[in-house]
Amino acid sequence: MTNETHSPAVRTQRATVQRFTSSFHAYWKYKYLTLLFLPAIVYYVVFHYIPIYGVIIAFKSYKFSLGIWGSPWIGLEHFRDLFAVPSFWQVFRNTLLISSYKFVFGFPIPIVFALLLNEIRQAYFKRFVQTVSYFPHFLSWVVLAGMAIAFLSPSSGPVNLVLQALGMKPIYFLGNPEWFRTVLVASDIWKELGWSTIVYLAAIAGVNPELYEAATVDGAGRFQRVWSVTLPAMTPVITIMLIFAVGRLISDDFDQVYNLLNPAVLGVGDVLGTYTYRMGLVNMEYSFATAVGLFRNLIAFALILAANYIAKKINDYGLW
């Protein structure tokens, strides 16, 4: 047997072939289950991966008549224009502020809500609370925006009627720059609270009951059991959700902002999503709008990488 047979390159190649063969046999063994993934795979390939080639519009002076490939290449000109436009930095600041508020106030609330739900002993009441909290997630922002406009109306909204009954002046929440971001954050928390809680409740359900019994025997109270048993068991899930939340700091909920935004609060509510829509579809500056979207996605990707690296260093949990 020659030395080439024992060389690292040959061993690596053989190991790769063996892994591929074993994976192929596993997929073939469960081929009918694998077929269930095909619709999802086709969806992501057609609607998420194939359109990626469109990002080259950001580096071209796109003309609809010439098509993507026929339009002239201009390199980084749109990105230079992007950084030179004062309105972009205002929109960028609004996006970071609104997303940061949603992160600071919206991320811990589902965790606390899941812990509170887990402590409820009446099953019927627990199911009722879960159903009520989940329901807004299944409504579109078109419906919820209409509800918000009606409830917060300065003339006939229930909120302002209560304020007037208490001797206070009505507030135009959706037309006041001082209140608009608060409305965005509060409505987002209300809509996603119950749905976000599902993940944490699933993590709590996986806790071994014997751990609670042992803590009770040791004299731990209810709060101590939550702090010493429940929260440590939720740490991996919390870490993963935290990484995703950090990646969304540069993102925004276009549907929410677009349906609630109005000219009176454009200075504090205009975000990258609405800015991209206005530049691309309204002003038909397709290349510039694509550059804005690509810039945002690159920052989001960098944030996810940084959050995952820090999480791995702190508690050894991460996405990879």
Short mmCIF file of N, CA, C and O in Angstrom, two decimals, residues 245-314:
data_model
loop_
_atom_site.label_atom_id
_atom_site.label_comp_id
_atom_site.label_asym_id
_atom_site.label_seq_id
_atom_site.Cartn_x
_atom_site.Cartn_y
_atom_site.Cartn_z
N ALA A 245 -33.46 38.79 16.52
CA ALA A 245 -33.94 40.14 16.83
C ALA A 245 -32.88 41.19 16.52
O ALA A 245 -33.20 42.27 16.02
N VAL A 246 -31.63 40.87 16.81
CA VAL A 246 -30.54 41.81 16.49
C VAL A 246 -30.43 42.00 14.98
O VAL A 246 -30.20 43.11 14.49
N GLY A 247 -30.61 40.93 14.22
CA GLY A 247 -30.56 41.04 12.76
C GLY A 247 -31.67 41.91 12.20
O GLY A 247 -31.54 42.47 11.11
N ARG A 248 -32.77 42.04 12.95
CA ARG A 248 -33.90 42.86 12.49
C ARG A 248 -33.79 44.32 12.93
O ARG A 248 -34.71 45.11 12.67
N LEU A 249 -32.69 44.70 13.58
CA LEU A 249 -32.54 46.08 14.03
C LEU A 249 -32.52 47.06 12.87
O LEU A 249 -32.89 48.22 13.02
N ILE A 250 -32.03 46.62 11.72
CA ILE A 250 -31.97 47.49 10.56
C ILE A 250 -33.19 47.30 9.65
O ILE A 250 -33.35 47.99 8.66
N SER A 251 -34.05 46.37 10.05
CA SER A 251 -35.25 46.11 9.25
C SER A 251 -36.42 46.92 9.80
O SER A 251 -36.32 47.60 10.82
N ASP A 252 -37.53 46.84 9.11
CA ASP A 252 -38.73 47.51 9.57
C ASP A 252 -39.93 46.76 9.04
O ASP A 252 -39.83 46.00 8.08
N ASP A 253 -41.05 46.95 9.70
CA ASP A 253 -42.30 46.32 9.26
C ASP A 253 -42.98 47.27 8.28
O ASP A 253 -43.70 48.19 8.67
N PHE A 254 -42.75 47.05 6.99
CA PHE A 254 -43.26 47.95 5.97
C PHE A 254 -44.78 48.05 6.02
O PHE A 254 -45.34 49.15 5.93
N ASP A 255 -45.46 46.90 6.17
CA ASP A 255 -46.92 46.91 6.18
C ASP A 255 -47.46 47.79 7.30
O ASP A 255 -48.43 48.55 7.11
N GLN A 256 -46.87 47.69 8.47
CA GLN A 256 -47.33 48.48 9.60
C GLN A 256 -47.12 49.97 9.36
O GLN A 256 -48.05 50.77 9.48
N VAL A 257 -45.88 50.34 9.02
CA VAL A 257 -45.56 51.76 8.86
C VAL A 257 -46.32 52.37 7.69
O VAL A 257 -46.86 53.48 7.79
N TYR A 258 -46.41 51.64 6.58
CA TYR A 258 -47.07 52.17 5.39
C TYR A 258 -48.55 52.47 5.65
O TYR A 258 -49.08 53.47 5.17
N ASN A 259 -49.21 51.61 6.43
CA ASN A 259 -50.64 51.79 6.69
C ASN A 259 -50.92 52.82 7.76
O ASN A 259 -52.06 53.30 7.86
N LEU A 260 -49.93 53.18 8.57
CA LEU A 260 -50.14 54.17 9.62
C LEU A 260 -49.49 55.51 9.32
O LEU A 260 -49.82 56.52 9.95
N LEU A 261 -48.56 55.53 8.36
CA LEU A 261 -47.80 56.74 8.07
C LEU A 261 -48.67 57.79 7.38
O LEU A 261 -49.54 57.46 6.58
N ASN A 262 -48.42 59.04 7.69
CA ASN A 262 -49.09 60.16 7.03
C ASN A 262 -48.11 61.33 6.97
O ASN A 262 -47.09 61.34 7.67
N PRO A 263 -48.39 62.33 6.11
CA PRO A 263 -47.42 63.43 5.94
C PRO A 263 -47.07 64.17 7.23
O PRO A 263 -45.97 64.71 7.35
N ALA A 264 -47.97 64.19 8.22
CA ALA A 264 -47.70 64.93 9.46
C ALA A 264 -46.56 64.32 10.27
O ALA A 264 -45.89 65.02 11.03
N VAL A 265 -46.32 63.01 10.11
CA VAL A 265 -45.29 62.32 10.90
C VAL A 265 -44.22 61.71 10.00
O VAL A 265 -43.50 60.81 10.42
N LEU A 266 -44.12 62.20 8.78
CA LEU A 266 -43.15 61.63 7.85
C LEU A 266 -41.72 61.79 8.36
O LEU A 266 -40.87 60.92 8.15
N GLY A 267 -41.43 62.87 9.06
CA GLY A 267 -40.08 63.12 9.55
C GLY A 267 -39.62 62.14 10.60
O GLY A 267 -38.41 61.90 10.74
N VAL A 268 -40.55 61.55 11.36
CA VAL A 268 -40.17 60.61 12.42
C VAL A 268 -40.58 59.18 12.11
O VAL A 268 -40.14 58.25 12.78
N GLY A 269 -41.44 58.98 11.10
CA GLY A 269 -41.96 57.65 10.81
C GLY A 269 -41.50 57.05 9.50
O GLY A 269 -41.69 55.85 9.28
N ASP A 270 -40.90 57.84 8.63
CA ASP A 270 -40.44 57.31 7.34
C ASP A 270 -39.24 56.41 7.58
O ASP A 270 -38.23 56.82 8.15
N VAL A 271 -39.33 55.14 7.15
CA VAL A 271 -38.27 54.15 7.38
C VAL A 271 -37.74 53.65 6.04
O VAL A 271 -38.22 54.05 4.97
N LEU A 272 -36.75 52.75 6.10
CA LEU A 272 -36.12 52.29 4.88
C LEU A 272 -37.10 51.58 3.96
O LEU A 272 -37.00 51.68 2.73
N GLY A 273 -38.05 50.84 4.52
CA GLY A 273 -39.02 50.13 3.70
C GLY A 273 -39.89 51.08 2.90
O GLY A 273 -40.07 50.90 1.69
N THR A 274 -40.45 52.09 3.56
CA THR A 274 -41.29 53.06 2.85
C THR A 274 -40.46 53.94 1.92
O THR A 274 -40.93 54.35 0.86
N TYR A 275 -39.22 54.23 2.32
CA TYR A 275 -38.33 55.02 1.47
C TYR A 275 -37.99 54.26 0.18
O TYR A 275 -38.01 54.84 -0.91
N THR A 276 -37.71 52.97 0.32
CA THR A 276 -37.42 52.14 -0.86
C THR A 276 -38.65 52.05 -1.77
O THR A 276 -38.53 52.14 -3.00
N TYR A 277 -39.81 51.88 -1.17
CA TYR A 277 -41.05 51.83 -1.96
C TYR A 277 -41.26 53.14 -2.73
O TYR A 277 -41.61 53.13 -3.92
N ARG A 278 -41.03 54.25 -2.05
CA ARG A 278 -41.28 55.55 -2.68
C ARG A 278 -40.27 55.81 -3.81
O ARG A 278 -40.64 56.31 -4.88
N MET A 279 -38.99 55.47 -3.56
CA MET A 279 -37.98 55.69 -4.57
C MET A 279 -38.15 54.75 -5.76
O MET A 279 -37.97 55.14 -6.92
N GLY A 280 -38.49 53.49 -5.48
CA GLY A 280 -38.54 52.48 -6.53
C GLY A 280 -39.82 52.47 -7.32
O GLY A 280 -39.81 52.57 -8.56
N LEU A 281 -40.96 52.38 -6.64
CA LEU A 281 -42.23 52.21 -7.34
C LEU A 281 -42.94 53.52 -7.63
O LEU A 281 -43.68 53.61 -8.62
N VAL A 282 -42.75 54.52 -6.80
CA VAL A 282 -43.40 55.81 -7.03
C VAL A 282 -42.57 56.68 -7.97
O VAL A 282 -43.06 57.17 -8.98
N ASN A 283 -41.27 56.85 -7.62
CA ASN A 283 -40.39 57.68 -8.45
C ASN A 283 -39.71 56.90 -9.58
O ASN A 283 -39.01 57.48 -10.40
N MET A 284 -39.90 55.58 -9.58
CA MET A 284 -39.36 54.69 -10.61
C MET A 284 -37.83 54.75 -10.71
O MET A 284 -37.26 54.58 -11.78
N GLU A 285 -37.16 55.00 -9.59
CA GLU A 285 -35.70 54.94 -9.53
C GLU A 285 -35.32 53.54 -9.04
O GLU A 285 -34.90 53.34 -7.90
N TYR A 286 -35.45 52.58 -9.93
CA TYR A 286 -35.31 51.17 -9.54
C TYR A 286 -33.91 50.85 -9.05
O TYR A 286 -33.73 50.12 -8.07
N SER A 287 -32.91 51.35 -9.73
CA SER A 287 -31.53 51.04 -9.35
C SER A 287 -31.18 51.62 -7.99
O SER A 287 -30.55 50.97 -7.15
N PHE A 288 -31.60 52.85 -7.74
CA PHE A 288 -31.33 53.49 -6.45
C PHE A 288 -32.05 52.75 -5.33
O PHE A 288 -31.48 52.52 -4.25
N ALA A 289 -33.30 52.36 -5.56
CA ALA A 289 -34.06 51.63 -4.54
C ALA A 289 -33.42 50.27 -4.25
O ALA A 289 -33.38 49.83 -3.10
N THR A 290 -32.91 49.61 -5.29
CA THR A 290 -32.23 48.34 -5.09
C THR A 290 -30.96 48.52 -4.27
O THR A 290 -30.63 47.68 -3.42
N ALA A 291 -30.25 49.61 -4.49
CA ALA A 291 -29.04 49.90 -3.71
C ALA A 291 -29.39 50.10 -2.25
O ALA A 291 -28.66 49.63 -1.35
N VAL A 292 -30.50 50.77 -1.97
CA VAL A 292 -30.93 50.95 -0.58
C VAL A 292 -31.23 49.60 0.07
O VAL A 292 -30.80 49.32 1.20
N GLY A 293 -31.97 48.75 -0.64
CA GLY A 293 -32.30 47.43 -0.09
C GLY A 293 -31.08 46.56 0.11
O GLY A 293 -30.97 45.85 1.13
N LEU A 294 -30.14 46.60 -0.82
CA LEU A 294 -28.92 45.80 -0.69
C LEU A 294 -28.08 46.29 0.49
O LEU A 294 -27.54 45.48 1.26
N PHE A 295 -27.99 47.59 0.66
CA PHE A 295 -27.25 48.16 1.78
C PHE A 295 -27.86 47.72 3.11
O PHE A 295 -27.15 47.32 4.04
N ARG A 296 -29.18 47.74 3.19
CA ARG A 296 -29.86 47.32 4.43
C ARG A 296 -29.62 45.84 4.71
O ARG A 296 -29.35 45.46 5.85
N ASN A 297 -29.70 44.99 3.69
CA ASN A 297 -29.51 43.56 3.89
C ASN A 297 -28.08 43.22 4.31
O ASN A 297 -27.86 42.30 5.10
N LEU A 298 -27.12 43.94 3.77
CA LEU A 298 -25.72 43.69 4.16
C LEU A 298 -25.50 44.03 5.63
O LEU A 298 -24.80 43.31 6.35
N ILE A 299 -26.08 45.13 6.08
CA ILE A 299 -25.95 45.50 7.50
C ILE A 299 -26.64 44.46 8.39
O ILE A 299 -26.12 44.07 9.43
N ALA A 300 -27.83 44.00 7.97
CA ALA A 300 -28.55 42.99 8.75
C ALA A 300 -27.73 41.70 8.85
O ALA A 300 -27.66 41.07 9.92
N PHE A 301 -27.09 41.31 7.74
CA PHE A 301 -26.26 40.10 7.75
C PHE A 301 -25.07 40.27 8.69
O PHE A 301 -24.72 39.35 9.45
N ALA A 302 -24.45 41.44 8.66
CA ALA A 302 -23.31 41.70 9.56
C ALA A 302 -23.75 41.68 11.01
O ALA A 302 -23.03 41.17 11.89
N LEU A 303 -24.93 42.21 11.31
CA LEU A 303 -25.44 42.20 12.69
C LEU A 303 -25.69 40.78 13.18
O LEU A 303 -25.39 40.45 14.34
N ILE A 304 -26.22 39.92 12.32
CA ILE A 304 -26.46 38.53 12.70
C ILE A 304 -25.15 37.82 12.98
O ILE A 304 -25.02 37.08 13.97
N LEU A 305 -24.15 38.03 12.13
CA LEU A 305 -22.83 37.42 12.35
C LEU A 305 -22.23 37.88 13.67
O LEU A 305 -21.69 37.07 14.44
N ALA A 306 -22.31 39.18 13.93
CA ALA A 306 -21.74 39.72 15.17
C ALA A 306 -22.49 39.18 16.39
O ALA A 306 -21.87 38.78 17.39
N ALA A 307 -23.83 39.16 16.33
CA ALA A 307 -24.62 38.66 17.46
C ALA A 307 -24.34 37.19 17.71
O ALA A 307 -24.24 36.75 18.87
N ASN A 308 -24.23 36.41 16.65
CA ASN A 308 -23.94 34.98 16.81
C ASN A 308 -22.56 34.76 17.42
O ASN A 308 -22.38 33.90 18.29
N TYR A 309 -21.58 35.55 16.99
CA TYR A 309 -20.21 35.42 17.52
C TYR A 309 -20.18 35.75 19.01
O TYR A 309 -19.57 35.02 19.81
N ILE A 310 -20.85 36.84 19.38
CA ILE A 310 -20.86 37.24 20.79
C ILE A 310 -21.60 36.21 21.64
O ILE A 310 -21.18 35.86 22.75
N ALA A 311 -22.72 35.69 21.12
CA ALA A 311 -23.49 34.69 21.86
C ALA A 311 -22.67 33.42 22.09
O ALA A 311 -22.72 32.82 23.17
N LYS A 312 -21.92 33.00 21.08
CA LYS A 312 -21.08 31.81 21.23
C LYS A 312 -19.99 32.02 22.26
O LYS A 312 -19.61 31.09 22.99
N LYS A 313 -19.49 33.25 22.35
CA LYS A 313 -18.45 33.54 23.32
C LYS A 313 -18.99 33.58 24.74
O LYS A 313 -18.30 33.19 25.69
N ILE A 314 -20.25 34.03 24.89
CA ILE A 314 -20.81 34.21 26.22
C ILE A 314 -21.35 32.90 26.80
O ILE A 314 -21.00 32.50 27.92
#
